[in-house]
Amino acid sequence: MTVIDALLTASRPELLDKDGDRTLRGLLYDYFAFGRSLEAARETFAGFAGLSPTQYLILIAIKNSTAQEPMGVNQVAERLYLSGAFVTNEINKLVSDGLIEKSPHPEDGRRVQLGLTQQGANCLVRLAALQRPVNDALFGMLTREEFKMLSQLLSRLASNADSALKLAEHVRARLKSEEDERASASGTPEFRKKRRLTQRNRR
């Protein structure tokens, strides 16, 4: 493996071109920049409505539920890629604030479905006046076909993100173990110092 190959941040041919991983890096830089803008917009929307960013997302998710696909706690958690316990706590706060309400699921008595109260609907009507111009500005340069493609691609990427993060932890632990083994075999001063510190902390 050459030095250039060793510096690549991806190996799949689909992610590389004649310039190596430069296009990938550019995509990520642009994505991070756009992501920061989305985060800032979400915080602005949430603050305008007097909500936390997560509560704002939950309220929007429930607003987009239908009679055919009612939203319960698990459905909200899955849609927002958040843990059920965390979502439950935030939903309980929204219920206490009178923005959403729980009702029995029509087909499963063990479940509840979530809906907006009139107060919650009024909150979102007020908020939409701020959301519309901002979202138009964020996505207005896309054609309808480009927007549909972006939506599909982001859905696929988001569904795979958890697996990628779990892989990152696994590979990180393996690489760290291999580095420690090499350092131990070579008897480097850095490893001896680290081992002494580890032994001292165990006492």
GROMACS .gro file of C-alpha atoms in nm:
model
  203
    1MET     CA    1   0.000   0.000   0.000
    2THR     CA    2   0.138   0.340  -0.097
    3VAL     CA    3   0.139   0.642   0.134
    4ILE     CA    4  -0.134   0.800  -0.080
    5ASP     CA    5  -0.352   0.489  -0.044
    6ALA     CA    6  -0.289   0.478   0.332
    7LEU     CA    7  -0.418   0.837   0.364
    8LEU     CA    8  -0.748   0.769   0.188
    9THR     CA    9  -1.052   0.808   0.414
   10ALA     CA   10  -1.261   0.558   0.214
   11SER     CA   11  -1.191   0.248   0.009
   12ARG     CA   12  -1.510   0.179  -0.186
   13PRO     CA   13  -1.459   0.263  -0.556
   14GLU     CA   14  -1.795   0.442  -0.563
   15LEU     CA   15  -1.659   0.698  -0.316
   16LEU     CA   16  -1.329   0.761  -0.494
   17ASP     CA   17  -1.223   0.922  -0.820
   18LYS     CA   18  -0.899   1.020  -0.993
   19ASP     CA   19  -0.835   1.270  -0.714
   20GLY     CA   20  -0.868   1.005  -0.448
   21ASP     CA   21  -1.116   1.102  -0.174
   22ARG     CA   22  -1.122   1.474  -0.252
   23THR     CA   23  -1.481   1.466  -0.380
   24LEU     CA   24  -1.592   1.275  -0.069
   25ARG     CA   25  -1.421   1.525   0.158
   26GLY     CA   26  -1.583   1.812  -0.030
   27LEU     CA   27  -1.924   1.649   0.004
   28LEU     CA   28  -1.874   1.610   0.379
   29TYR     CA   29  -1.755   1.969   0.425
   30ASP     CA   30  -2.064   2.094   0.239
   31TYR     CA   31  -2.289   1.858   0.434
   32PHE     CA   32  -2.148   1.972   0.768
   33ALA     CA   33  -2.196   2.337   0.668
   34PHE     CA   34  -2.556   2.272   0.561
   35GLY     CA   35  -2.614   2.064   0.874
   36ARG     CA   36  -2.504   2.355   1.093
   37SER     CA   37  -2.753   2.577   0.911
   38LEU     CA   38  -3.030   2.323   0.968
   39GLU     CA   39  -2.942   2.297   1.337
   40ALA     CA   40  -2.946   2.676   1.370
   41ALA     CA   41  -3.282   2.696   1.192
   42ARG     CA   42  -3.426   2.424   1.416
   43GLU     CA   43  -3.310   2.609   1.728
   44THR     CA   44  -3.462   2.931   1.593
   45PHE     CA   45  -3.795   2.757   1.524
   46ALA     CA   46  -3.798   2.585   1.863
   47GLY     CA   47  -3.709   2.902   2.051
   48PHE     CA   48  -3.981   3.097   1.871
   49ALA     CA   49  -4.235   2.837   1.989
   50GLY     CA   50  -4.092   2.819   2.341
   51LEU     CA   51  -3.984   2.457   2.295
   52SER     CA   52  -3.662   2.260   2.310
   53PRO     CA   53  -3.531   2.148   1.969
   54THR     CA   54  -3.638   1.790   2.040
   55GLN     CA   55  -3.986   1.893   2.154
   56TYR     CA   56  -4.020   2.096   1.836
   57LEU     CA   57  -3.935   1.789   1.622
   58ILE     CA   58  -4.178   1.570   1.817
   59LEU     CA   59  -4.460   1.818   1.771
   60ILE     CA   60  -4.395   1.836   1.397
   61ALA     CA   61  -4.379   1.456   1.369
   62ILE     CA   62  -4.713   1.416   1.546
   63LYS     CA   63  -4.866   1.686   1.327
   64ASN     CA   64  -4.774   1.479   1.020
   65SER     CA   65  -4.938   1.159   1.147
   66THR     CA   66  -5.255   1.031   0.981
   67ALA     CA   67  -5.555   0.823   1.080
   68GLN     CA   68  -5.408   0.539   0.874
   69GLU     CA   69  -5.066   0.578   1.038
   70PRO     CA   70  -5.120   0.715   1.390
   71MET     CA   71  -4.816   0.815   1.592
   72GLY     CA   72  -4.734   0.649   1.923
   73VAL     CA   73  -4.419   0.689   2.128
   74ASN     CA   74  -4.234   0.415   1.938
   75GLN     CA   75  -4.330   0.558   1.600
   76VAL     CA   76  -4.207   0.904   1.701
   77ALA     CA   77  -3.880   0.760   1.831
   78GLU     CA   78  -3.824   0.562   1.511
   79ARG     CA   79  -3.904   0.859   1.290
   80LEU     CA   80  -3.664   1.089   1.475
   81TYR     CA   81  -3.394   0.822   1.529
   82LEU     CA   82  -3.405   0.877   1.906
   83SER     CA   83  -3.434   0.643   2.203
   84GLY     CA   84  -3.782   0.554   2.324
   85ALA     CA   85  -3.703   0.653   2.685
   86PHE     CA   86  -3.584   0.999   2.584
   87VAL     CA   87  -3.885   1.057   2.359
   88THR     CA   88  -4.121   0.942   2.635
   89ASN     CA   89  -3.985   1.205   2.873
   90GLU     CA   90  -4.019   1.481   2.615
   91ILE     CA   91  -4.371   1.370   2.520
   92ASN     CA   92  -4.478   1.377   2.885
   93LYS     CA   93  -4.358   1.738   2.906
   94LEU     CA   94  -4.558   1.829   2.596
   95VAL     CA   95  -4.866   1.660   2.744
   96SER     CA   96  -4.818   1.854   3.069
   97ASP     CA   97  -4.790   2.177   2.870
   98GLY     CA   98  -5.117   2.101   2.697
   99LEU     CA   99  -4.969   2.077   2.345
  100ILE     CA  100  -5.039   1.710   2.273
  101GLU     CA  101  -5.281   1.453   2.409
  102LYS     CA  102  -5.287   1.077   2.439
  103SER     CA  103  -5.581   0.859   2.336
  104PRO     CA  104  -5.634   0.481   2.317
  105HIS     CA  105  -5.518   0.315   1.998
  106PRO     CA  106  -5.827   0.205   1.803
  107GLU     CA  107  -5.691  -0.144   1.733
  108ASP     CA  108  -5.453  -0.215   2.024
  109GLY     CA  109  -5.566  -0.135   2.377
  110ARG     CA  110  -5.209  -0.165   2.509
  111ARG     CA  111  -5.095   0.130   2.299
  112VAL     CA  112  -5.176   0.498   2.290
  113GLN     CA  113  -5.175   0.732   1.996
  114LEU     CA  114  -5.066   1.093   2.009
  115GLY     CA  115  -5.241   1.395   1.868
  116LEU     CA  116  -5.223   1.772   1.882
  117THR     CA  117  -5.446   1.965   2.116
  118GLN     CA  118  -5.599   2.290   1.993
  119GLN     CA  119  -5.323   2.472   2.178
  120GLY     CA  120  -5.062   2.259   2.001
  121ALA     CA  121  -5.220   2.324   1.661
  122ASN     CA  122  -5.230   2.699   1.731
  123CYS     CA  123  -4.860   2.685   1.823
  124LEU     CA  124  -4.772   2.521   1.492
  125VAL     CA  125  -4.987   2.765   1.292
  126ARG     CA  126  -4.792   3.052   1.448
  127LEU     CA  127  -4.463   2.872   1.388
  128ALA     CA  128  -4.539   2.792   1.023
  129ALA     CA  129  -4.529   3.162   0.940
  130LEU     CA  130  -4.159   3.153   1.032
  131GLN     CA  131  -4.084   2.811   0.885
  132ARG     CA  132  -4.219   2.877   0.535
  133PRO     CA  133  -3.978   3.150   0.420
  134VAL     CA  134  -3.678   2.983   0.587
  135ASN     CA  135  -3.742   2.640   0.434
  136ASP     CA  136  -3.809   2.801   0.096
  137ALA     CA  137  -3.469   2.969   0.120
  138LEU     CA  138  -3.290   2.653   0.236
  139PHE     CA  139  -3.424   2.429  -0.041
  140GLY     CA  140  -3.553   2.671  -0.303
  141MET     CA  141  -3.265   2.620  -0.547
  142LEU     CA  142  -3.363   2.254  -0.601
  143THR     CA  143  -3.596   2.133  -0.872
  144ARG     CA  144  -3.881   1.901  -0.775
  145GLU     CA  145  -3.690   1.599  -0.905
  146GLU     CA  146  -3.373   1.704  -0.721
  147PHE     CA  147  -3.572   1.751  -0.401
  148LYS     CA  148  -3.730   1.405  -0.431
  149MET     CA  149  -3.389   1.249  -0.497
  150LEU     CA  150  -3.234   1.428  -0.199
  151SER     CA  151  -3.517   1.308   0.025
  152GLN     CA  152  -3.469   0.948  -0.086
  153LEU     CA  153  -3.092   0.958  -0.050
  154LEU     CA  154  -3.099   1.113   0.298
  155SER     CA  155  -3.354   0.855   0.412
  156ARG     CA  156  -3.122   0.575   0.301
  157LEU     CA  157  -2.818   0.737   0.462
  158ALA     CA  158  -2.999   0.799   0.791
  159SER     CA  159  -3.121   0.439   0.811
  160ASN     CA  160  -2.761   0.315   0.789
  161ALA     CA  161  -2.605   0.570   1.025
  162ASP     CA  162  -2.643   0.366   1.348
  163SER     CA  163  -2.469   0.066   1.193
  164ALA     CA  164  -2.183   0.288   1.078
  165LEU     CA  165  -2.139   0.432   1.429
  166LYS     CA  166  -2.137   0.086   1.586
  167LEU     CA  167  -1.874  -0.015   1.330
  168ALA     CA  168  -1.670   0.293   1.424
  169GLU     CA  169  -1.661   0.186   1.789
  170HIS     CA  170  -1.564  -0.171   1.696
  171VAL     CA  171  -1.285  -0.066   1.458
  172ARG     CA  172  -1.157   0.200   1.700
  173ALA     CA  173  -1.126  -0.057   1.979
  174ARG     CA  174  -0.950  -0.305   1.748
  175LEU     CA  175  -0.703  -0.047   1.617
  176LYS     CA  176  -0.629   0.076   1.969
  177SER     CA  177  -0.564  -0.280   2.083
  178GLU     CA  178  -0.330  -0.341   1.789
  179GLU     CA  179  -0.140  -0.019   1.863
  180ASP     CA  180  -0.098  -0.117   2.227
  181GLU     CA  181   0.027  -0.462   2.129
  182ARG     CA  182   0.286  -0.314   1.892
  183ALA     CA  183   0.397  -0.065   2.155
  184SER     CA  184   0.425  -0.342   2.413
  185ALA     CA  185   0.631  -0.560   2.178
  186SER     CA  186   0.868  -0.277   2.093
  187GLY     CA  187   0.897  -0.165   2.454
  188THR     CA  188   0.865   0.204   2.366
  189PRO     CA  189   0.909   0.454   2.652
  190GLU     CA  190   0.560   0.590   2.591
  191PHE     CA  191   0.405   0.246   2.643
  192ARG     CA  192   0.616   0.179   2.958
  193LYS     CA  193   0.504   0.512   3.102
  194LYS     CA  194   0.141   0.440   3.017
  195ARG     CA  195   0.165   0.093   3.173
  196ARG     CA  196   0.314   0.238   3.494
  197LEU     CA  197   0.031   0.490   3.515
  198THR     CA  198  -0.227   0.216   3.460
  199GLN     CA  199  -0.072  -0.003   3.732
  200ARG     CA  200  -0.054   0.293   3.970
  201ASN     CA  201  -0.421   0.376   3.918
  202ARG     CA  202  -0.518   0.018   4.000
  203ARG     CA  203  -0.356   0.034   4.343
   0.00000   0.00000   0.00000
